[in-house]
Each structure stands twice: as structure tokens, then as C-alpha cells.
PDB file of N, CA and C in Angstrom:
ATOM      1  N   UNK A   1     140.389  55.692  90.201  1.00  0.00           N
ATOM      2  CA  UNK A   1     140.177  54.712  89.164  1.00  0.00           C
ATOM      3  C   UNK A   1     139.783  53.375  89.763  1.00  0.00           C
ATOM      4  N   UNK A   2     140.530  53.234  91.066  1.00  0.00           N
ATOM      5  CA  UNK A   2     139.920  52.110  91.407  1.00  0.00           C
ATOM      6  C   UNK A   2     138.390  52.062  91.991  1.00  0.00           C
ATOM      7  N   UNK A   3     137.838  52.958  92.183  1.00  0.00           N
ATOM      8  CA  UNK A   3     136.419  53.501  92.809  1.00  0.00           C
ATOM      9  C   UNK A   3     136.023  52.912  91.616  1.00  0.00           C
ATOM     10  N   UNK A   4     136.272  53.315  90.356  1.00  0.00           N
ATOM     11  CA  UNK A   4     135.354  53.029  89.310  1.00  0.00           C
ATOM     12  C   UNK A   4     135.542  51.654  88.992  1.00  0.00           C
ATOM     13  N   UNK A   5     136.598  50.499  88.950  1.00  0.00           N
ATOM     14  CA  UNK A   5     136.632  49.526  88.926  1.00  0.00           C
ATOM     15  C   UNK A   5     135.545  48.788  89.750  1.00  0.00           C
ATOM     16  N   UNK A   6     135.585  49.060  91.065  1.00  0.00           N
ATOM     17  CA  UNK A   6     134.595  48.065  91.782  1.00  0.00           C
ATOM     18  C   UNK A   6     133.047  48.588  91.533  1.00  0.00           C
ATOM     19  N   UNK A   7     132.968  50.092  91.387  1.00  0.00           N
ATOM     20  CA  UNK A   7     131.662  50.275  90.880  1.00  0.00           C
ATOM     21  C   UNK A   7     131.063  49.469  89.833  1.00  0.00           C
ATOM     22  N   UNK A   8     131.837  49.832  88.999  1.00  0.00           N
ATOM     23  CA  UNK A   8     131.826  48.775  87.659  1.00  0.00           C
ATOM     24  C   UNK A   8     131.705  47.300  88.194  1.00  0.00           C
ATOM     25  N   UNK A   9     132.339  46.619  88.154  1.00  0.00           N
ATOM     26  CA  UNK A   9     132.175  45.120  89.380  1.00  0.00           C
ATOM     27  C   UNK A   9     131.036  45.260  89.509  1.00  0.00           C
ATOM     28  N   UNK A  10     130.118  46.062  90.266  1.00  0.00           N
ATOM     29  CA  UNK A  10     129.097  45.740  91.015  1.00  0.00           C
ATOM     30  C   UNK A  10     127.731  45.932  90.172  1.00  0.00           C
ATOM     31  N   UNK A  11     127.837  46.506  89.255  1.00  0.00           N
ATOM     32  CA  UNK A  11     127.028  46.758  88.096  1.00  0.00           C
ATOM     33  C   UNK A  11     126.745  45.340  86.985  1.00  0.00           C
ATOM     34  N   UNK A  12     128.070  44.928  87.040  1.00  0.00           N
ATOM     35  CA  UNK A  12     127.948  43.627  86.218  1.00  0.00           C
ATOM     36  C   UNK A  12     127.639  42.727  86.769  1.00  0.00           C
ATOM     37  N   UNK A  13     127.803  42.359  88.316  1.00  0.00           N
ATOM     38  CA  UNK A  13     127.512  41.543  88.668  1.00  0.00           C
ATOM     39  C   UNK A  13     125.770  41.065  89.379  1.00  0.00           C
ATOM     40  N   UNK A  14     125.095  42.311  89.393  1.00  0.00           N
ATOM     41  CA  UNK A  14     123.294  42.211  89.585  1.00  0.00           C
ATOM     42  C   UNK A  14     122.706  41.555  88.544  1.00  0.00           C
ATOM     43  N   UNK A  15     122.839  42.346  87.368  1.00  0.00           N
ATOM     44  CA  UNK A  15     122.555  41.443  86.124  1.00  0.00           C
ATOM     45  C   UNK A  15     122.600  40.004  85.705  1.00  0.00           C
ATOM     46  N   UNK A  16     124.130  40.069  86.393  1.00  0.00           N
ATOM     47  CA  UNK A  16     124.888  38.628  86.075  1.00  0.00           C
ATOM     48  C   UNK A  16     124.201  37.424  87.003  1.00  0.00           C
ATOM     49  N   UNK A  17     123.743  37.701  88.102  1.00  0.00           N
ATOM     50  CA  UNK A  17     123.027  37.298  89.365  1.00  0.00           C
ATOM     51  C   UNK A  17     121.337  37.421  88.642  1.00  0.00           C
ATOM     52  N   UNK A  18     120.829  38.003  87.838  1.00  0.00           N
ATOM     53  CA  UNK A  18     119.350  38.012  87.551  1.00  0.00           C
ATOM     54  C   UNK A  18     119.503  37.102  86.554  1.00  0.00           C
ATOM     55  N   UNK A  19     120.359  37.233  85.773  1.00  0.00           N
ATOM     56  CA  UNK A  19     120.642  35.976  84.732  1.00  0.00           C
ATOM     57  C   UNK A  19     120.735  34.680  85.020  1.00  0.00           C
ATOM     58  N   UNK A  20     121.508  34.648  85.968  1.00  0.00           N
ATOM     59  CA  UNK A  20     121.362  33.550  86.569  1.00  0.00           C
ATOM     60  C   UNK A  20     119.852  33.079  86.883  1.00  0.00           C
ATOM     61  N   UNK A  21     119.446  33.665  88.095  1.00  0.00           N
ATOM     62  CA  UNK A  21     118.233  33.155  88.412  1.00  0.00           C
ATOM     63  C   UNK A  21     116.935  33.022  87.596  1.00  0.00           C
ATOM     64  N   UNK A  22     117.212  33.460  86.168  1.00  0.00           N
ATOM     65  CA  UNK A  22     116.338  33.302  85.395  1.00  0.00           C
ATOM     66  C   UNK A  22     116.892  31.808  84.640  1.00  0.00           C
ATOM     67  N   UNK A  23     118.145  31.787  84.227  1.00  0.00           N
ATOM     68  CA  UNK A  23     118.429  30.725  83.876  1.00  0.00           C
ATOM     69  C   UNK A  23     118.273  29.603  84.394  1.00  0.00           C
ATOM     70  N   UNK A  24     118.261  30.016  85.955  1.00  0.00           N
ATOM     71  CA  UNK A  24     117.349  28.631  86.765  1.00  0.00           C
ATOM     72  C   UNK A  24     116.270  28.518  86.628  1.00  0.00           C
ATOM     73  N   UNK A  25     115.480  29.245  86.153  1.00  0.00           N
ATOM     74  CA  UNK A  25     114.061  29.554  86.747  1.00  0.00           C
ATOM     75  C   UNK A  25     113.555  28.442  85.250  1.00  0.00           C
ATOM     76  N   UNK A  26     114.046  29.238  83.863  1.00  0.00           N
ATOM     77  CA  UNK A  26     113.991  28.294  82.819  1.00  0.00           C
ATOM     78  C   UNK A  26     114.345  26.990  83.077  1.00  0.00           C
ATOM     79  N   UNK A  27     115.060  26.620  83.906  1.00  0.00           N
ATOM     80  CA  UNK A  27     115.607  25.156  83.946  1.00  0.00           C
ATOM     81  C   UNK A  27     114.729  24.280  85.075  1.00  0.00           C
ATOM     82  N   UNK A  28     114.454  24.895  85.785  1.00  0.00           N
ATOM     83  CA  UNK A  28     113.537  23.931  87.247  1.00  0.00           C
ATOM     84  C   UNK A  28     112.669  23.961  86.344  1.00  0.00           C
ATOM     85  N   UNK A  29     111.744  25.090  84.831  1.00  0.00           N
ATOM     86  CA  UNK A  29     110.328  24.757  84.644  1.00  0.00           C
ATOM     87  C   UNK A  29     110.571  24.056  83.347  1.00  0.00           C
ATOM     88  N   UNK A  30     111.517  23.610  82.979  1.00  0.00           N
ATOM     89  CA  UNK A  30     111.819  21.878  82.022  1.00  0.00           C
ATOM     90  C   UNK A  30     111.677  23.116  80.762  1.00  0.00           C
ATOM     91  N   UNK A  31     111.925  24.652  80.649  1.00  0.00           N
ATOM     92  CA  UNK A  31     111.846  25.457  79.099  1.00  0.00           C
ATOM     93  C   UNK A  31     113.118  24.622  78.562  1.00  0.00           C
ATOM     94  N   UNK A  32     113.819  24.976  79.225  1.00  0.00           N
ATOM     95  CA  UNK A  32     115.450  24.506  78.439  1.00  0.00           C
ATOM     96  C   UNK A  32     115.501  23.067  78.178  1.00  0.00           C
ATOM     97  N   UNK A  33     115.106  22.176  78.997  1.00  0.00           N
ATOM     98  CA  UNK A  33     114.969  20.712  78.525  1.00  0.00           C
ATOM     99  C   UNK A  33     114.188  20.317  77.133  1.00  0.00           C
ATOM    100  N   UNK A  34     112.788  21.138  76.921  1.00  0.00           N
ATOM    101  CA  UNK A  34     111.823  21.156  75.634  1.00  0.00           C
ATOM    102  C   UNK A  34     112.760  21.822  74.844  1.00  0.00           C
ATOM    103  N   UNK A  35     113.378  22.930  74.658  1.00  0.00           N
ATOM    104  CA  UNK A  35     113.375  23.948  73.586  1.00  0.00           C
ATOM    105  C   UNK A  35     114.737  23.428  73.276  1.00  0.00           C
ATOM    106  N   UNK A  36     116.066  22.734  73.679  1.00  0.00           N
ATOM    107  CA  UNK A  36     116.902  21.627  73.301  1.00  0.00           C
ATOM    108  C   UNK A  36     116.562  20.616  72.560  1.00  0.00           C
ATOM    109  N   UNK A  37     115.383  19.424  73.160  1.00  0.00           N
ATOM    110  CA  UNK A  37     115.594  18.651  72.530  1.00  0.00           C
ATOM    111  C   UNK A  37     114.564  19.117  70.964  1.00  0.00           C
ATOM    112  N   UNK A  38     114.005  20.428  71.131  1.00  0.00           N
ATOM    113  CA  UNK A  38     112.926  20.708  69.744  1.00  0.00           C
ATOM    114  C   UNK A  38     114.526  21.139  68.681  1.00  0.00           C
ATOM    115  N   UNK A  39     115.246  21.728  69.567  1.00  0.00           N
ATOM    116  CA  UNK A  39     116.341  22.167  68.526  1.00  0.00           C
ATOM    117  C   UNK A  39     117.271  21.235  67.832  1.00  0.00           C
ATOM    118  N   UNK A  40     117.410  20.009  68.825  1.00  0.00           N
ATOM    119  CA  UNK A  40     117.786  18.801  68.269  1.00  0.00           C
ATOM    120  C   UNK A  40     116.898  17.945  67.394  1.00  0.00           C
ATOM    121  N   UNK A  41     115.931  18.179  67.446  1.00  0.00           N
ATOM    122  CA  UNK A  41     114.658  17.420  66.194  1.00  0.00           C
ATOM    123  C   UNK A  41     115.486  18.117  64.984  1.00  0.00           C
ATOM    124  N   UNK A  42     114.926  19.160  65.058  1.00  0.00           N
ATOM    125  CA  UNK A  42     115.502  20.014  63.574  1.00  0.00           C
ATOM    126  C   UNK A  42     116.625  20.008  63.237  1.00  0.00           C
ATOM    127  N   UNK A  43     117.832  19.926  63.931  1.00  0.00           N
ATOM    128  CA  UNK A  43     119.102  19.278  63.548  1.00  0.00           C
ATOM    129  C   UNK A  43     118.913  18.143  62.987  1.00  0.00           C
ATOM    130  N   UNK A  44     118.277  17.328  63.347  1.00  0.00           N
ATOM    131  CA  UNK A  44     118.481  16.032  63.015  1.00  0.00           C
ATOM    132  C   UNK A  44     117.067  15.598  61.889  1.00  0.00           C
ATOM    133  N   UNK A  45     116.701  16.470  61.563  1.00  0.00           N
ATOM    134  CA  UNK A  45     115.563  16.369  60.300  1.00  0.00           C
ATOM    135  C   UNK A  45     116.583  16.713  59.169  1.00  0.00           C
ATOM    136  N   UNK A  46     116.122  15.413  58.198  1.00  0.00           N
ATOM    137  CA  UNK A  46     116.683  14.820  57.232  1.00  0.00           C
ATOM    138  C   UNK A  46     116.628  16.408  56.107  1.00  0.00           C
ATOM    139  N   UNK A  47     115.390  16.485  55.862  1.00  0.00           N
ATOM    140  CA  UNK A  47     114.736  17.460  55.088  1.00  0.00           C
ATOM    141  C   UNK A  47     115.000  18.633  55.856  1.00  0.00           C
ATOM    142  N   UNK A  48     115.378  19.632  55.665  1.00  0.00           N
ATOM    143  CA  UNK A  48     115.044  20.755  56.715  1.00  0.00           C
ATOM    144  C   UNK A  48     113.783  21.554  56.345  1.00  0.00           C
ATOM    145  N   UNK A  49     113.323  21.878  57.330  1.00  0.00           N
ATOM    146  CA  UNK A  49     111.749  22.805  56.486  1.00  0.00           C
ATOM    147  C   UNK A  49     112.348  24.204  56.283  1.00  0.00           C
ATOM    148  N   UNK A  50     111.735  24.795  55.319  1.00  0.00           N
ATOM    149  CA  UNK A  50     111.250  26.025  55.174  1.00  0.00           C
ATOM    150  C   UNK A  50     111.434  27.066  55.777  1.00  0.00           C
ATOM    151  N   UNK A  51     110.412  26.587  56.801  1.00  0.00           N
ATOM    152  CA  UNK A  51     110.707  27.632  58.068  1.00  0.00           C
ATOM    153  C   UNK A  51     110.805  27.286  59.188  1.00  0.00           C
ATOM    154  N   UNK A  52     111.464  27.620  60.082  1.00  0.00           N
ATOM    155  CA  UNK A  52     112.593  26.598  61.164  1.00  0.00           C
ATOM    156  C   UNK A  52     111.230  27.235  62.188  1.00  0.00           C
ATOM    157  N   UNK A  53     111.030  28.426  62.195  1.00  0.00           N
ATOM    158  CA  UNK A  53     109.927  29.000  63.410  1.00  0.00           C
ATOM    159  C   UNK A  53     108.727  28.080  63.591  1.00  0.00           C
ATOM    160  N   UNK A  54     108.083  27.768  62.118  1.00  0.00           N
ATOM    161  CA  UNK A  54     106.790  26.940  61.972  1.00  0.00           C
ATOM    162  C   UNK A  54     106.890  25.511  62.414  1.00  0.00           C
ATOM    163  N   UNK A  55     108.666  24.534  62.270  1.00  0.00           N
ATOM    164  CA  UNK A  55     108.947  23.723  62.522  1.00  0.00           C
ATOM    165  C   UNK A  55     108.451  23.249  64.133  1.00  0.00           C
ATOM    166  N   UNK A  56     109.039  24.605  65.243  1.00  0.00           N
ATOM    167  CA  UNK A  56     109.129  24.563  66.433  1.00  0.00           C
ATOM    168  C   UNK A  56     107.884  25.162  67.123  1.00  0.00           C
ATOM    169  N   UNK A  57     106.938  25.532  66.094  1.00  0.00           N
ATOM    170  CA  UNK A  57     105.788  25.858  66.804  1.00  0.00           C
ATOM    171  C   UNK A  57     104.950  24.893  66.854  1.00  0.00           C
ATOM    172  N   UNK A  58     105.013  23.723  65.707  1.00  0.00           N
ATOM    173  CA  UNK A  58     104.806  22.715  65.327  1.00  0.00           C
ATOM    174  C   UNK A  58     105.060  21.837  66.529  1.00  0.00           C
ATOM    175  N   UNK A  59     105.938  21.762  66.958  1.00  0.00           N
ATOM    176  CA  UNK A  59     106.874  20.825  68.008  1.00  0.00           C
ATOM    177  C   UNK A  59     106.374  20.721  69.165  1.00  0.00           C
ATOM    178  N   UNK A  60     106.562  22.519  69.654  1.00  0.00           N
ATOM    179  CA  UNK A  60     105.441  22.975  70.827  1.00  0.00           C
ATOM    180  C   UNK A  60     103.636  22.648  70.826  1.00  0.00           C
ATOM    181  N   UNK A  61     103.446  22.626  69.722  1.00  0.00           N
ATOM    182  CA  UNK A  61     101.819  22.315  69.934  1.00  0.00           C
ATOM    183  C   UNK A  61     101.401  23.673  69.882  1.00  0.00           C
ATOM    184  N   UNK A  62     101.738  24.576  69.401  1.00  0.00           N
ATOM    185  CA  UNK A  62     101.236  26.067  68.841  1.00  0.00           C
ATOM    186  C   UNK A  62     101.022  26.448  67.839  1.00  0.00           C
ATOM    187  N   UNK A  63     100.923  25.304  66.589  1.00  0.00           N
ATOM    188  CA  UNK A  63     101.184  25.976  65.147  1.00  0.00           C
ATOM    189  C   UNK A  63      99.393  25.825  64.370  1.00  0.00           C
ATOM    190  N   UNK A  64      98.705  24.927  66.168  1.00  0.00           N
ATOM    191  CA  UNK A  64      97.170  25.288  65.255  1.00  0.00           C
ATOM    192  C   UNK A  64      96.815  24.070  64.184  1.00  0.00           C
ATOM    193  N   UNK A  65      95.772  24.106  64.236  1.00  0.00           N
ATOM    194  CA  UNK A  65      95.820  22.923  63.104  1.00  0.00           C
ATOM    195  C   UNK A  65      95.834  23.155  61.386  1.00  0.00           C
ATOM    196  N   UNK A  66      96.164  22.492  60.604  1.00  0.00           N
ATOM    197  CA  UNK A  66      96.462  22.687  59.236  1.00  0.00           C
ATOM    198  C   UNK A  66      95.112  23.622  58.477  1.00  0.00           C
ATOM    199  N   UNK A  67      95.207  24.464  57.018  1.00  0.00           N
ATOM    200  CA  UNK A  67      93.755  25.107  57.376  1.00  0.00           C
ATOM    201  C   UNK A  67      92.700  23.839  56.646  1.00  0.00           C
ATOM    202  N   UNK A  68      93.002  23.359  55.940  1.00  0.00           N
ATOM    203  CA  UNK A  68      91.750  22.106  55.303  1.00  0.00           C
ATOM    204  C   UNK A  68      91.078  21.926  57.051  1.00  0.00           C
ATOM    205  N   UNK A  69      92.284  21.095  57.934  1.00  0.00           N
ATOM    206  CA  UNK A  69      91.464  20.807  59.406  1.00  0.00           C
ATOM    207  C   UNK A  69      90.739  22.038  59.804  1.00  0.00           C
ATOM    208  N   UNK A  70      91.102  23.162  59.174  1.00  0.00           N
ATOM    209  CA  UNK A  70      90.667  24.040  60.503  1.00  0.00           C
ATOM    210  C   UNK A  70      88.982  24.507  59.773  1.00  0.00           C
ATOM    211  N   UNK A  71      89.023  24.286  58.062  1.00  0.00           N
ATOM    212  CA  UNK A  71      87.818  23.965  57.766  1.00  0.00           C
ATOM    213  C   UNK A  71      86.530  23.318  58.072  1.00  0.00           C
ATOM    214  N   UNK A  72      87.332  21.754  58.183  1.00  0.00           N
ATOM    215  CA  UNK A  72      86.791  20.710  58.318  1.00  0.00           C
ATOM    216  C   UNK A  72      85.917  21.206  60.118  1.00  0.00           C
ATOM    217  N   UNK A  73      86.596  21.554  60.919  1.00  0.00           N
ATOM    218  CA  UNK A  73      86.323  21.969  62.049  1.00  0.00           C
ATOM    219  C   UNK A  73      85.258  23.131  61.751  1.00  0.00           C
ATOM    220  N   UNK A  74      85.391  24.396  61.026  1.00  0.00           N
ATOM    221  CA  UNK A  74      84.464  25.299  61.103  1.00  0.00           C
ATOM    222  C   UNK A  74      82.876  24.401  60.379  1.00  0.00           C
ATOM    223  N   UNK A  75      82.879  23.620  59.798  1.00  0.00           N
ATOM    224  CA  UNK A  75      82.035  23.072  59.313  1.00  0.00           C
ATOM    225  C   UNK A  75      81.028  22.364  60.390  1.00  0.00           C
ATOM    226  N   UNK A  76      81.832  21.033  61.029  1.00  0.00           N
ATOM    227  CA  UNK A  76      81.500  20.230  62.132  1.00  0.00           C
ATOM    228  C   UNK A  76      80.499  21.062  62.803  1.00  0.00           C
ATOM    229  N   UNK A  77      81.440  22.354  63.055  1.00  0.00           N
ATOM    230  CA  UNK A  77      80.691  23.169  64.570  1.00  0.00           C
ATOM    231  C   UNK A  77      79.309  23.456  63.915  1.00  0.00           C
ATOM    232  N   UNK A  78      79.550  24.171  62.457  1.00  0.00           N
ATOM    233  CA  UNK A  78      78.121  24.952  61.881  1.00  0.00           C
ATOM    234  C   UNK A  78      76.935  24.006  62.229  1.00  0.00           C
ATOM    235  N   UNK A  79      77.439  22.265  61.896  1.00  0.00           N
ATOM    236  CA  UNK A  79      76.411  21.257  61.932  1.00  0.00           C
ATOM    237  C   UNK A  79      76.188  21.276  63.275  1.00  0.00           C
ATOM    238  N   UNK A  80      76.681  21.244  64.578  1.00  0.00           N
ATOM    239  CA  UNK A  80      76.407  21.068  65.522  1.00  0.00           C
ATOM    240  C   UNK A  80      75.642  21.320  66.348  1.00  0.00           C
ATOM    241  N   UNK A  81      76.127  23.133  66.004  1.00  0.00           N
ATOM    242  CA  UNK A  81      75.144  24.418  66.184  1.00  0.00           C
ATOM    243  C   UNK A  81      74.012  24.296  65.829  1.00  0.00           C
ATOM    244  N   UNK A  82      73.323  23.737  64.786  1.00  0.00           N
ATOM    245  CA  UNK A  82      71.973  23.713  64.133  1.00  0.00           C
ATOM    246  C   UNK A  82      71.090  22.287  64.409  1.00  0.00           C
ATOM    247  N   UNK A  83      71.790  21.309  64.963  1.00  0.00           N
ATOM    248  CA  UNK A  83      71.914  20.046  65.665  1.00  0.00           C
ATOM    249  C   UNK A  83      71.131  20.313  66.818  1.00  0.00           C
ATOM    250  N   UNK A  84      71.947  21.053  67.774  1.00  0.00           N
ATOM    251  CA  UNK A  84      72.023  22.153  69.150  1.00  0.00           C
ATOM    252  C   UNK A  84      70.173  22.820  69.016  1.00  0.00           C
ATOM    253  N   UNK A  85      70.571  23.561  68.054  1.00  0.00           N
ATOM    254  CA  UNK A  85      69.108  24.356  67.977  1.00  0.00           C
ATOM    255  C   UNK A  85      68.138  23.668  67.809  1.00  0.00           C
ATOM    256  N   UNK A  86      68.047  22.740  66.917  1.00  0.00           N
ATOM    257  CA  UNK A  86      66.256  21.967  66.460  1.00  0.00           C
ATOM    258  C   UNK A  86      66.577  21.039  67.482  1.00  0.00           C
ATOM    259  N   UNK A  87      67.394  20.479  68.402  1.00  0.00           N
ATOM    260  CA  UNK A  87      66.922  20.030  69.615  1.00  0.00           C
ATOM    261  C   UNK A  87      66.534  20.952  70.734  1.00  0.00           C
ATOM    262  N   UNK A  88      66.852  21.697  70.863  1.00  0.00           N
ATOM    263  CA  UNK A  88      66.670  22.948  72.188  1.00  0.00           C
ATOM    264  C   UNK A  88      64.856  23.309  71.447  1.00  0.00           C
ATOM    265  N   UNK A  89      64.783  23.047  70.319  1.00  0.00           N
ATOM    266  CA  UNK A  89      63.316  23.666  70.181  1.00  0.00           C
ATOM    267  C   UNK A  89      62.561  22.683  70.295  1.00  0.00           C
ATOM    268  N   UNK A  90      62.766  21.243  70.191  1.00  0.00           N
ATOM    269  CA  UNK A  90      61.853  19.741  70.327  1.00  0.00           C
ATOM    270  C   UNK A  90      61.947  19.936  71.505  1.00  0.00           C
ATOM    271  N   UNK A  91      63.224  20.238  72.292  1.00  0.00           N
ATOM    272  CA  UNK A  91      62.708  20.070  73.839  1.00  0.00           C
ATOM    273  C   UNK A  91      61.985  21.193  74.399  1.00  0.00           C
ATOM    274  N   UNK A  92      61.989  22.123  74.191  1.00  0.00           N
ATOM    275  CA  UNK A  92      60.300  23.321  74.230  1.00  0.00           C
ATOM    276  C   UNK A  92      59.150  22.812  73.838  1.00  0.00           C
ATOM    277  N   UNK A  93      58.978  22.382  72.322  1.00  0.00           N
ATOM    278  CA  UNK A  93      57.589  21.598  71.968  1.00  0.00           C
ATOM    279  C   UNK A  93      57.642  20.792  73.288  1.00  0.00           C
ATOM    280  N   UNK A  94      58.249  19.742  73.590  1.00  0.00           N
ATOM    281  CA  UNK A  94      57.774  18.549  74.548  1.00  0.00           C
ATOM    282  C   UNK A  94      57.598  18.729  75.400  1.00  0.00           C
ATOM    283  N   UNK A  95      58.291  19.910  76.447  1.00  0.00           N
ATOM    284  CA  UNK A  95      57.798  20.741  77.478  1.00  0.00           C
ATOM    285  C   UNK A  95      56.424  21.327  77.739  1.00  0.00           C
ATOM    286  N   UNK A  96      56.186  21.549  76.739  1.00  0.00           N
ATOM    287  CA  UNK A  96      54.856  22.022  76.425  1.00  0.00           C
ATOM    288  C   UNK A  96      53.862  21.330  76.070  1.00  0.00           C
ATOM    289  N   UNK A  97      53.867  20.263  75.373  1.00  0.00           N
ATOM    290  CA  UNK A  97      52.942  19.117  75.324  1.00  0.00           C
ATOM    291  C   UNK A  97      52.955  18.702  76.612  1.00  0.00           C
ATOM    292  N   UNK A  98      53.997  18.328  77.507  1.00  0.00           N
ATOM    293  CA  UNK A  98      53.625  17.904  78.882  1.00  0.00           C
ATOM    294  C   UNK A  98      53.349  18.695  79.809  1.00  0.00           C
ATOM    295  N   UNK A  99      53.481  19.555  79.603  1.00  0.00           N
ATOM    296  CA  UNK A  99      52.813  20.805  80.607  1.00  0.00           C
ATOM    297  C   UNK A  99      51.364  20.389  80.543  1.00  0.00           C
ATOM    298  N   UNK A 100      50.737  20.710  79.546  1.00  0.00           N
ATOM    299  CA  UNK A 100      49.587  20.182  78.706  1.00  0.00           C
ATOM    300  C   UNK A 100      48.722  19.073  79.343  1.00  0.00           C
ATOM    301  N   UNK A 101      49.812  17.667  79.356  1.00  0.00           N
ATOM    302  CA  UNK A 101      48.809  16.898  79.894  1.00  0.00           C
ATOM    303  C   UNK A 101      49.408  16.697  81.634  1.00  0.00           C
ATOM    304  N   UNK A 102      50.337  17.266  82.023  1.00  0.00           N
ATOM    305  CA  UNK A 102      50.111  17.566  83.702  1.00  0.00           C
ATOM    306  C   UNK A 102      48.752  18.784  83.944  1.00  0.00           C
ATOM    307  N   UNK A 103      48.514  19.746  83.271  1.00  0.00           N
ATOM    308  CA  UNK A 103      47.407  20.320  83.868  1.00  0.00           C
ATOM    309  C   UNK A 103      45.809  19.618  83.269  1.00  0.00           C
ATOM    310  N   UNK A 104      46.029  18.847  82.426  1.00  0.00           N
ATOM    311  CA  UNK A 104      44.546  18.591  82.075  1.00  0.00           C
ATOM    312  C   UNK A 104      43.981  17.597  83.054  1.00  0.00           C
ATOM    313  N   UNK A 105      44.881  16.038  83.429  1.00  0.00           N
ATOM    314  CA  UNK A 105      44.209  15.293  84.482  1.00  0.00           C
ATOM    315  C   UNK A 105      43.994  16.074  85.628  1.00  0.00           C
ATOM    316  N   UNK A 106      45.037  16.936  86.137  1.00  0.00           N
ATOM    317  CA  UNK A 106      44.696  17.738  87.606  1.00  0.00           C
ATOM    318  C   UNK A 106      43.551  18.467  87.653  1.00  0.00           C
ATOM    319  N   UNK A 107      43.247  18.738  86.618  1.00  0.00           N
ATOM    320  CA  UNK A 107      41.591  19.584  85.950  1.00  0.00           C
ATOM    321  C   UNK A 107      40.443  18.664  86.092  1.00  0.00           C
ATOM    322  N   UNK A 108      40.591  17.711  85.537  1.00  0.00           N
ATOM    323  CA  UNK A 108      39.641  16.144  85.788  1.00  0.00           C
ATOM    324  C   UNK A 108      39.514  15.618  86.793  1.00  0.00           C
ATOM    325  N   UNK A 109      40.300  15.371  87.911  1.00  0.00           N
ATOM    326  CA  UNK A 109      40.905  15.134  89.265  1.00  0.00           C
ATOM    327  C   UNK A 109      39.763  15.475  90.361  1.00  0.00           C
ATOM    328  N   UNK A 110      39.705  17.241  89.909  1.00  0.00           N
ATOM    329  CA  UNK A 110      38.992  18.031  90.117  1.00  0.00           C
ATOM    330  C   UNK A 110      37.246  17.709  90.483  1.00  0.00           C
ATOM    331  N   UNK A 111      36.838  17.293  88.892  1.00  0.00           N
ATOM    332  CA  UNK A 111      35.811  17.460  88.640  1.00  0.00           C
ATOM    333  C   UNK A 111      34.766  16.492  89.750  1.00  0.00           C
TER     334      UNK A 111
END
């Protein structure tokens, strides 16, 4: 019985030792310092929201932007994109007009 006692012992204590070093590992990379004081925001919000998950994704900078913004954004880009294009094609026309008159004096040059 005592075989199984220290076996036992030694079983709890690897885990207990990985726990640890994860619990450091969270703590040297500042998780536990952020995800405290996000849990203390929401304690201390007057109102509580809704949904406590959306609160803290919110907090983190993961919750994305609102969808009107995320409209407003698909819009911007559409204009941009088409902005993008009828300049990429003026700068072909103008490429080509100057192509144009680099080979015509070198032609005259010539003569």
C-alpha cells in the first residue's frame, strides 16, 4: 500500500510541476496581468453587458469592428478598388502616349 502511495505522489506531482510552468509561462507573457485587469473592467462596469464573452473580446481588441463600420469599410474598399483601376489604366494610356513620342524624335534624329 505504501508502493501505491508514492506511486500515486509521483503522478500528481508531474502535472502539478506542468501546471506550474504553464502558470509561469502565462505570467512572464503579461496573459494573467491583461485577462485580470479585463475581468476587473467588468466587475466594475456599472451596466453589466449582455454578454460578458463579447465584453472581453471587446477589451482584447478581437470583437472586430461594429457591422454599420464593417459596411462603411466594405464600401471605402469597393471605391478604392475602382479608384485603383481607372488609374492603373491612365497610367497604360500615358505609357503609351510616351512610348509614342520617345520613338518618333529617335525616328527624326535619324533622318
Amino acid at each position: 500500500m505504501v508502493c501505491y502511495a508514492v506511486s500515486c505522489c509521483e503522478h500528481t506531482t508531474a502535472p502539478e510541476s506542468k501546471r506550474e510552468q504553464f502558470r509561469r509561462y502565462l505570467e512572464k507573457s503579461g496573459v494573467l496581468d491583461t485577462l485580470t485587469s479585463i475581468l476587473v473592467a467588468l466587475y466594475e462596469e456599472p451596466e453589466k453587458p449582455n454578454n460578458a464573452l463579447d465584453f472581453i473580446k471587446l477589451q482584447l481588441g478581437a470583437a472586430g469592428p461594429e457591422p454599420a463600420d464593417a459596411e462603411a469599410l466594405r464600401m471605402e474598399l469597393a471605391d478604392l478598388q475602382q479608384k485603383c483601376n481607372l488609374l492603373m489604366k491612365e497610367n497604360e494610356e500615358l505609357r503609351n502616349k510616351l512610348m509614342q513620342f520617345e520613338t518618333s524624335p529617335a525616328e527624326g534624329d535619324g533622318e
